[in-house]
XYZ file of C-alpha atoms in Angstrom:
518
model
C -19.812 -6.606 -19.192
C -20.254 -3.147 -17.704
C -24.009 -3.755 -17.224
C -23.324 -7.077 -15.514
C -20.940 -5.475 -13.044
C -23.362 -2.641 -12.310
C -26.262 -5.029 -11.830
C -24.192 -7.061 -9.401
C -23.515 -4.001 -7.243
C -27.199 -2.954 -7.256
C -28.536 -6.399 -6.370
C -25.976 -6.950 -3.658
C -27.209 -4.372 -1.157
C -30.545 -5.860 0.027
C -29.077 -9.270 0.826
C -26.573 -8.240 3.473
C -28.068 -5.782 5.938
C -29.515 -8.121 8.531
C -29.978 -7.477 12.218
C -27.792 -9.048 14.872
C -29.759 -11.688 16.811
C -29.475 -10.042 20.226
C -30.634 -6.522 19.395
C -33.467 -6.802 16.889
C -33.564 -4.150 14.175
C -31.519 -1.473 15.965
C -28.197 -2.142 14.168
C -29.862 -1.982 10.752
C -30.715 1.645 11.502
C -27.394 2.472 13.189
C -25.101 0.929 10.600
C -26.337 2.856 7.521
C -26.243 6.119 9.474
C -22.801 5.822 11.076
C -20.788 3.112 9.294
C -21.875 2.557 5.695
C -20.141 5.611 4.204
C -16.720 4.126 5.046
C -17.342 0.385 5.317
C -19.915 -0.037 2.548
C -23.656 -0.525 2.703
C -23.095 -4.281 2.386
C -20.254 -4.332 4.980
C -17.873 -5.281 2.169
C -15.525 -2.345 2.681
C -14.909 1.054 1.155
C -12.437 3.565 2.548
C -12.539 1.342 5.632
C -12.153 -2.455 5.759
C -14.925 -5.004 5.369
C -16.870 -5.660 8.584
C -17.560 -9.374 8.391
C -16.775 -12.133 10.922
C -13.999 -13.617 8.783
C -12.304 -10.194 8.605
C -12.429 -9.734 12.375
C -10.780 -12.957 13.561
C -7.909 -11.149 15.287
C -10.132 -8.529 16.945
C -12.227 -9.719 19.875
C -15.714 -8.312 20.234
C -14.912 -6.213 23.373
C -11.991 -4.671 21.472
C -14.277 -3.965 18.529
C -16.727 -2.177 20.840
C -13.829 -0.110 22.177
C -12.794 0.831 18.624
C -16.364 1.910 17.832
C -16.419 4.015 20.988
C -12.937 5.545 20.864
C -11.851 5.305 17.237
C -8.653 3.722 16.041
C -5.166 5.154 16.048
C -3.351 5.211 12.706
C -6.589 5.227 10.739
C -9.446 7.530 9.770
C -11.803 5.700 12.161
C -13.426 8.260 14.518
C -14.876 7.516 17.938
C -18.664 7.384 18.414
C -19.007 7.439 22.197
C -20.345 11.002 22.043
C -23.030 10.002 19.524
C -24.009 6.470 20.525
C -25.027 4.939 23.838
C -23.061 1.970 25.274
C -26.010 -0.256 24.325
C -25.960 0.978 20.731
C -22.203 0.434 20.516
C -22.629 -3.106 21.823
C -25.406 -3.715 19.291
C -23.182 -2.575 16.426
C -20.352 -4.808 17.655
C -22.736 -7.777 17.724
C -23.949 -6.868 14.256
C -20.556 -6.888 12.538
C -19.695 -10.231 14.155
C -22.906 -11.764 12.766
C -22.603 -13.405 9.360
C -24.777 -11.748 6.687
C -27.462 -13.716 4.939
C -25.095 -14.199 2.010
C -21.715 -13.046 0.813
C -21.314 -12.870 -2.969
C -18.987 -15.245 -4.718
C -16.129 -13.469 -6.454
C -14.095 -16.058 -8.274
C -12.536 -16.183 -11.706
C -15.881 -16.187 -13.605
C -17.072 -13.048 -11.779
C -13.691 -11.363 -12.154
C -13.562 -12.088 -15.879
C -17.145 -10.864 -16.358
C -16.277 -7.513 -14.766
C -13.398 -6.753 -17.147
C -13.761 -3.559 -19.186
C -11.803 -2.866 -22.384
C -11.744 0.888 -22.976
C -8.957 0.789 -25.563
C -7.947 -2.275 -27.540
C -4.472 -3.535 -26.617
C -1.833 -2.375 -29.098
C -4.029 0.260 -30.741
C -2.345 3.315 -29.224
C 0.864 4.926 -30.553
C 4.168 3.798 -29.055
C 5.296 7.360 -28.524
C 4.161 9.966 -25.993
C 1.509 12.541 -26.865
C 3.419 15.307 -25.038
C 6.968 16.527 -24.493
C 8.557 15.945 -21.082
C 11.184 13.852 -19.340
C 9.132 10.652 -19.154
C 11.104 9.390 -16.164
C 10.640 12.597 -14.179
C 6.858 12.522 -14.275
C 4.760 12.274 -11.135
C 1.425 10.567 -10.682
C -0.413 12.552 -8.005
C -3.459 10.925 -6.407
C -6.144 13.414 -5.349
C -8.502 11.653 -2.948
C -10.770 14.658 -2.394
C -12.633 14.272 -5.670
C -11.161 10.946 -6.868
C -8.845 12.177 -9.580
C -5.189 11.768 -10.474
C -2.836 14.254 -12.103
C 0.160 13.564 -14.348
C 2.679 16.231 -13.331
C 5.840 17.354 -15.156
C 8.658 16.998 -12.620
C 10.798 19.668 -14.316
C 8.311 22.499 -14.781
C 5.851 21.320 -12.099
C 3.026 21.982 -14.530
C 0.108 19.530 -14.722
C 0.009 17.620 -18.004
C -3.301 15.812 -17.567
C -5.945 15.287 -14.876
C -8.368 12.356 -14.990
C -11.005 10.635 -12.889
C -10.081 7.508 -10.959
C -12.103 4.858 -9.191
C -13.413 5.678 -5.723
C -10.975 5.375 -2.791
C -7.680 4.341 -4.351
C -5.493 2.386 -1.960
C -2.013 0.926 -1.750
C -0.197 3.268 -4.122
C -0.070 3.047 -7.944
C 2.547 0.760 -9.498
C 4.463 1.189 -12.775
C 5.737 -1.077 -15.509
C 9.560 -1.103 -15.708
C 9.609 1.318 -18.656
C 7.300 3.734 -16.833
C 4.705 3.796 -19.599
C 1.828 2.141 -17.750
C 0.589 2.744 -14.227
C -1.884 0.550 -12.362
C -4.279 1.690 -9.651
C -6.191 -0.366 -7.084
C -9.322 0.825 -5.324
C -10.552 -0.316 -1.933
C -13.484 -2.066 -3.577
C -11.267 -4.133 -5.833
C -11.155 -2.267 -9.145
C -7.814 -2.404 -10.963
C -7.235 0.247 -13.641
C -4.473 0.303 -16.264
C -3.507 3.791 -17.454
C -1.273 4.539 -20.455
C 0.776 7.568 -19.359
C 2.187 8.178 -22.838
C -1.286 8.420 -24.379
C -3.091 9.699 -21.256
C -5.825 7.076 -21.420
C -7.275 4.389 -19.169
C -7.107 1.256 -21.321
C -8.512 -1.592 -19.186
C -10.227 -2.178 -15.858
C -11.257 -5.239 -13.873
C -12.689 -5.907 -10.446
C -10.233 -8.394 -8.912
C -11.751 -8.414 -5.422
C -14.428 -6.989 -3.185
C -12.103 -5.482 -0.570
C -8.561 -5.037 -1.898
C -5.345 -4.082 -0.092
C -2.869 -3.380 -2.886
C -1.308 -4.592 -6.115
C 2.163 -5.271 -7.450
C 3.615 -5.327 -10.972
C 6.240 -7.930 -11.844
C 9.772 -6.769 -12.516
C 9.495 -7.940 -16.111
C 6.265 -5.990 -16.625
C 4.244 -9.073 -17.611
C 2.000 -9.588 -14.607
C -0.080 -7.782 -12.011
C -0.954 -9.479 -8.729
C -3.717 -8.225 -6.433
C -3.991 -8.958 -2.702
C -7.492 -9.085 -1.211
C -9.085 -8.950 2.206
C -12.331 -10.217 0.665
C -12.479 -12.727 -0.748
C -9.279 -13.988 0.838
C -7.322 -14.386 -2.376
C -4.440 -13.340 -4.561
C -5.363 -12.737 -8.189
C -2.782 -12.792 -10.994
C -3.606 -10.695 -14.068
C -1.987 -10.285 -17.475
C -0.456 -6.795 -17.333
C -1.177 -6.159 -21.025
C -4.967 -6.422 -20.875
C -5.825 -7.373 -17.261
C -7.131 -10.796 -18.197
C -7.215 -13.003 -15.077
C -4.630 -15.781 -15.183
C -4.850 -17.421 -11.766
C -6.708 -17.146 -8.482
C -4.793 -18.289 -5.409
C -6.776 -18.896 -2.236
C -4.984 -17.504 0.815
C -4.980 -20.364 3.298
C -2.524 -22.569 5.129
C -2.097 -26.337 4.810
C -4.826 -26.927 7.385
C -7.319 -24.917 5.330
C -7.391 -21.866 7.604
C -8.109 -18.848 5.441
C -6.443 -15.462 5.692
C -6.771 -11.933 4.455
C -3.804 -10.749 2.411
C -2.027 -7.929 4.267
C 0.142 -6.788 1.383
C 1.844 -7.986 -1.782
C 4.997 -6.548 -3.380
C 7.288 -7.260 -6.287
C 10.740 -8.549 -5.375
C 12.294 -7.861 -8.767
C 15.821 -9.175 -8.007
C 14.217 -12.462 -6.972
C 11.791 -12.524 -9.925
C 8.942 -13.182 -7.558
C 6.071 -11.634 -5.621
C 6.103 -11.575 -1.823
C 2.797 -11.641 0.069
C 2.091 -11.351 3.788
C -0.959 -13.032 5.287
C -2.820 -11.247 8.053
C -4.380 -14.269 9.757
C -1.830 -17.021 9.088
C 1.764 -16.989 10.307
C 3.275 -17.326 6.855
C 4.905 -15.221 4.169
C 4.489 -16.400 0.591
C 6.973 -16.130 -2.238
C 5.408 -16.577 -5.681
C 7.870 -16.862 -8.601
C 6.622 -15.390 -11.858
C 9.259 -16.544 -14.353
C 8.384 -19.237 -16.865
C 11.205 -21.362 -15.423
C 11.145 -21.204 -11.620
C 14.627 -22.652 -11.140
C 16.607 -19.406 -11.817
C 14.699 -17.618 -9.060
C 16.770 -19.307 -6.377
C 20.091 -19.909 -8.138
C 23.124 -18.389 -6.483
C 21.297 -16.955 -3.471
C 22.269 -19.187 -0.547
C 24.012 -22.429 -1.439
C 23.580 -24.011 1.998
C 19.814 -24.363 1.642
C 17.513 -26.184 -0.719
C 15.985 -23.227 -2.429
C 13.197 -25.250 -3.999
C 11.950 -26.303 -0.552
C 8.398 -25.134 -0.062
C 7.600 -25.104 -3.785
C 5.174 -28.018 -3.660
C 3.026 -26.704 -6.500
C 3.633 -27.242 -10.168
C 2.764 -24.901 -12.990
C 2.763 -21.097 -13.141
C 2.822 -18.938 -10.001
C 3.530 -21.653 -7.403
C 3.438 -20.674 -3.729
C 6.588 -21.074 -1.642
C 5.544 -20.940 2.020
C 7.829 -19.273 4.552
C 6.797 -19.767 8.202
C 7.129 -16.769 10.540
C 6.772 -16.419 14.307
C 4.096 -13.739 14.290
C 1.510 -12.323 11.930
C 2.863 -9.770 9.480
C 0.682 -6.814 8.587
C 3.506 -4.676 7.251
C 6.985 -5.336 5.925
C 10.050 -3.911 4.222
C 12.886 -5.427 2.156
C 16.582 -4.746 2.287
C 17.934 -3.492 -1.037
C 19.149 -6.936 -2.259
C 15.734 -8.397 -1.326
C 17.403 -11.157 0.692
C 15.747 -10.137 3.963
C 12.260 -9.116 4.941
C 11.651 -6.940 7.988
C 8.133 -7.437 9.278
C 5.845 -6.424 12.118
C 2.290 -7.047 13.216
C -0.140 -4.261 13.988
C 0.049 -5.297 17.655
C 3.357 -3.400 17.765
C 6.374 -3.562 20.060
C 8.295 -6.269 18.234
C 9.315 -7.080 14.704
C 11.205 -9.874 13.041
C 13.772 -10.250 10.264
C 13.251 -13.183 7.915
C 15.919 -14.493 5.559
C 13.906 -15.251 2.433
C 16.530 -17.653 1.073
C 16.854 -19.676 4.264
C 13.123 -19.416 5.009
C 13.742 -18.648 8.656
C 13.790 -15.808 11.152
C 17.308 -14.501 11.759
C 16.679 -11.647 14.209
C 14.129 -9.821 16.332
C 13.527 -6.087 15.924
C 13.074 -3.999 19.048
C 10.721 -1.367 17.681
C 8.079 0.217 19.927
C 4.551 1.331 19.188
C 3.287 0.528 15.699
C 6.135 0.852 13.180
C 5.111 1.633 9.611
C 7.770 -0.465 7.939
C 6.162 -0.214 4.516
C 7.062 3.471 4.513
C 10.659 2.896 5.595
C 13.751 4.134 3.750
C 17.432 3.147 3.696
C 20.798 4.852 3.332
C 24.475 4.399 4.168
C 25.452 5.657 7.632
C 29.117 5.488 8.627
C 29.800 2.744 6.124
C 26.848 0.505 6.974
C 23.315 0.238 5.615
C 20.583 1.491 7.916
C 16.827 1.521 7.676
C 14.561 4.189 9.187
C 10.906 3.650 9.940
C 8.212 6.055 11.134
C 5.714 4.986 13.784
C 1.920 5.139 13.713
C 1.535 5.289 17.506
C 4.715 6.880 18.844
C 6.501 10.104 17.940
C 9.755 8.338 17.143
C 11.864 7.324 14.149
C 13.754 4.060 14.661
C 17.144 3.752 12.921
C 18.053 0.084 12.406
C 21.483 -1.348 11.561
C 20.768 -3.723 8.664
C 23.863 -5.850 9.315
C 23.375 -6.521 13.027
C 19.612 -5.771 13.063
C 19.847 -3.612 16.161
C 18.311 -0.186 16.730
C 21.205 2.270 16.798
C 19.101 5.334 17.553
C 15.568 6.516 18.181
C 14.862 10.050 17.020
C 12.024 11.884 18.739
C 9.574 13.716 16.481
C 6.562 15.889 17.248
C 4.148 13.004 16.969
C 3.289 9.688 15.291
C 3.826 9.776 11.542
C 2.799 7.876 8.448
C 5.300 8.586 5.664
C 9.081 8.991 5.493
C 11.014 9.840 2.331
C 14.482 10.743 1.105
C 16.649 10.450 -2.019
C 20.179 9.260 -2.778
C 21.172 12.826 -3.749
C 20.059 14.588 -0.569
C 21.506 14.384 2.954
C 18.057 14.832 4.494
C 15.141 12.568 5.316
C 11.663 14.043 5.659
C 8.887 12.609 7.820
C 5.408 13.808 8.714
C 3.629 13.881 12.080
C 0.381 12.770 10.476
C -1.177 11.069 13.517
C -0.663 13.894 15.998
C -1.724 17.449 16.883
C 1.439 18.527 15.042
C 0.075 17.102 11.780
C 0.781 20.419 10.037
C 4.534 20.045 10.625
C 7.205 18.039 8.811
C 10.349 16.898 10.617
C 13.613 16.935 8.627
C 16.493 14.712 9.756
C 20.152 14.888 8.718
C 21.082 11.379 7.568
C 24.752 12.062 8.366
C 24.246 12.964 12.034
C 20.836 11.385 12.788
C 19.722 14.697 14.262
C 16.630 16.787 13.600
C 17.678 19.897 11.653
C 14.330 21.506 10.916
C 10.628 21.397 11.695
C 8.793 22.831 8.705
C 5.158 23.984 8.762
C 3.914 24.450 5.178
C 0.478 25.749 6.201
C -0.463 26.173 9.882
C -3.394 24.024 10.927
C -3.449 22.014 7.687
C -2.225 18.413 7.444
C 1.163 18.081 5.712
C 2.045 14.598 4.467
C 3.744 12.289 1.983
C 6.952 13.831 0.680
C 8.360 12.635 -2.634
C 11.444 13.785 -4.542
C 12.149 14.593 -8.161
C 14.293 12.258 -10.207
C 17.492 14.152 -9.326
C 16.586 14.713 -5.670
C 16.758 18.508 -5.950
C 13.121 19.150 -5.082
C 10.739 17.734 -2.500
C 6.998 17.670 -3.137
C 4.653 17.840 -0.138
C 0.885 17.288 0.115
C -1.445 19.561 2.032
C -3.915 16.802 2.758
C -7.133 18.842 2.818
C -10.131 19.223 0.506
C -8.884 22.719 -0.325
C -5.333 21.404 -0.311
C -2.249 21.911 -2.389
C 0.905 20.364 -3.701
C 3.924 22.355 -2.496
C 7.339 22.133 -4.135
C 10.380 22.791 -1.925
C 14.053 23.226 -2.698
C 15.419 20.108 -0.996
C 18.659 21.849 0.026
C 17.340 25.163 1.381
C 13.788 24.098 2.369
C 12.410 27.155 0.570
C 9.033 26.964 -1.146
C 9.305 27.060 -4.956
C 5.749 26.539 -6.154
C 2.259 25.768 -4.877
C -0.454 24.029 -6.916
C -4.051 23.890 -5.580
C -5.358 20.320 -5.417
C -8.229 18.394 -3.847
C -6.835 16.467 -0.882
C -3.678 15.231 -2.623
C -2.329 12.140 -0.903
C 0.494 10.238 -2.553
C 2.667 11.430 -5.376
C 4.859 8.945 -7.206
C 7.917 9.731 -9.323
C 8.363 7.353 -12.259
C 12.160 7.158 -12.036
C 12.351 6.728 -8.278
C 9.748 3.986 -8.343
C 11.002 2.039 -11.342
C 14.626 2.129 -10.152
C 13.609 1.157 -6.578
C 15.208 4.217 -5.009
C 16.368 3.647 -1.436
C 14.577 6.842 -0.452
C 11.026 5.760 -1.288
C 8.721 2.834 -0.640
C 8.378 0.102 -3.226
């Protein structure tokens, strides 16, 4: 199986690099030099998205040329206007909008053939190989050299460091007991890692360009959302055997990339957003679908939209705009969503299958990194912004913005914990990227701007199980993980790491803490 997967990758490359019709061979020389390292030699995606016509439906060619020239905010895409002529930029834009000679099929037979069994299911001991609080462990993703570290959240000592697939994306997800963690890479590889035994047990390539994965609340299933092919793939969580492939398309047959997929554990279902179709999908994963909707909203027919029979049926929820990013309230009754166009969001009642409110949020809100807490007796949600230096505080009863808090620049991640009065956010997309902004959740005021290392990017805060310590990434090749006292903001410990990005606490993730993303 391993040889088949490797042969597929080797044979793929020559079939896809073809010249755009208007500019002869020029793009075939430009693309490998300037684009392939991020978007893949075959245009199938890597650290950047796939560059194929079906992936670019919502981006007109003049806009694409502008992105090539100027780069793209809220991404790692640089501008090339200082390296390429206007004619070369136009040629590249034409090239990526031209269909390649062939795009490989990646259906259930190909997915199954790629599956790797490193350790036979059930052959490892059902007890940990080390001593630590198993719920206060962190999984730290180091993107610099494609490794991950299992970190003791009490001593802050590394327990184990291991190699991962290239370009992990979407955040690792845990089984409910915290024993297994699943990783997704940009190029579609899903890896299952046994934390107790410190071993990767199974891997499978579920897509060619993958957005993220989710693990069901009962720990039985993994679902993978793909840009290419435009599918959702359901896997058995125990051994990653593929169970079902769901094509992402509407009733008319229009296909869509999958923006994101998450577990909605209280609903016993997965929720998926489609990038190119104005729908949200709810996919129940219980053996009996009926309990999923019992007792939620009695005034609606909860089975409406469940036209399919059998396992993992799709319940379609129409929305008014495309959703690239979304966030749930804590009961998982409402979904707050926004498109990457920015400026407006919408609140969808998942039980009623209808929009119930608009969200007045400027710029490009990063709802997927939002957090919630109680403010003056009412639940609020706070979201950072990828284009504007502002945190929007939203009343989750009336769905109005009660305050906008200015920061030093656009940010990517926001985190807190139930046991701390402070929320931390970065200024990742700005010249002040070396500074973290700390907000008092009781007053909605900025209380501190913290610079862990001048000139070095500071990002992605995560808290220990008890909320006493905040862990911060210095997002550089010669970076570090810095531990702060969450009450005094004093540095406690610093661990050198290779471009650490996300760090994920087992307890906070498995209990769906209001202070972290899910």
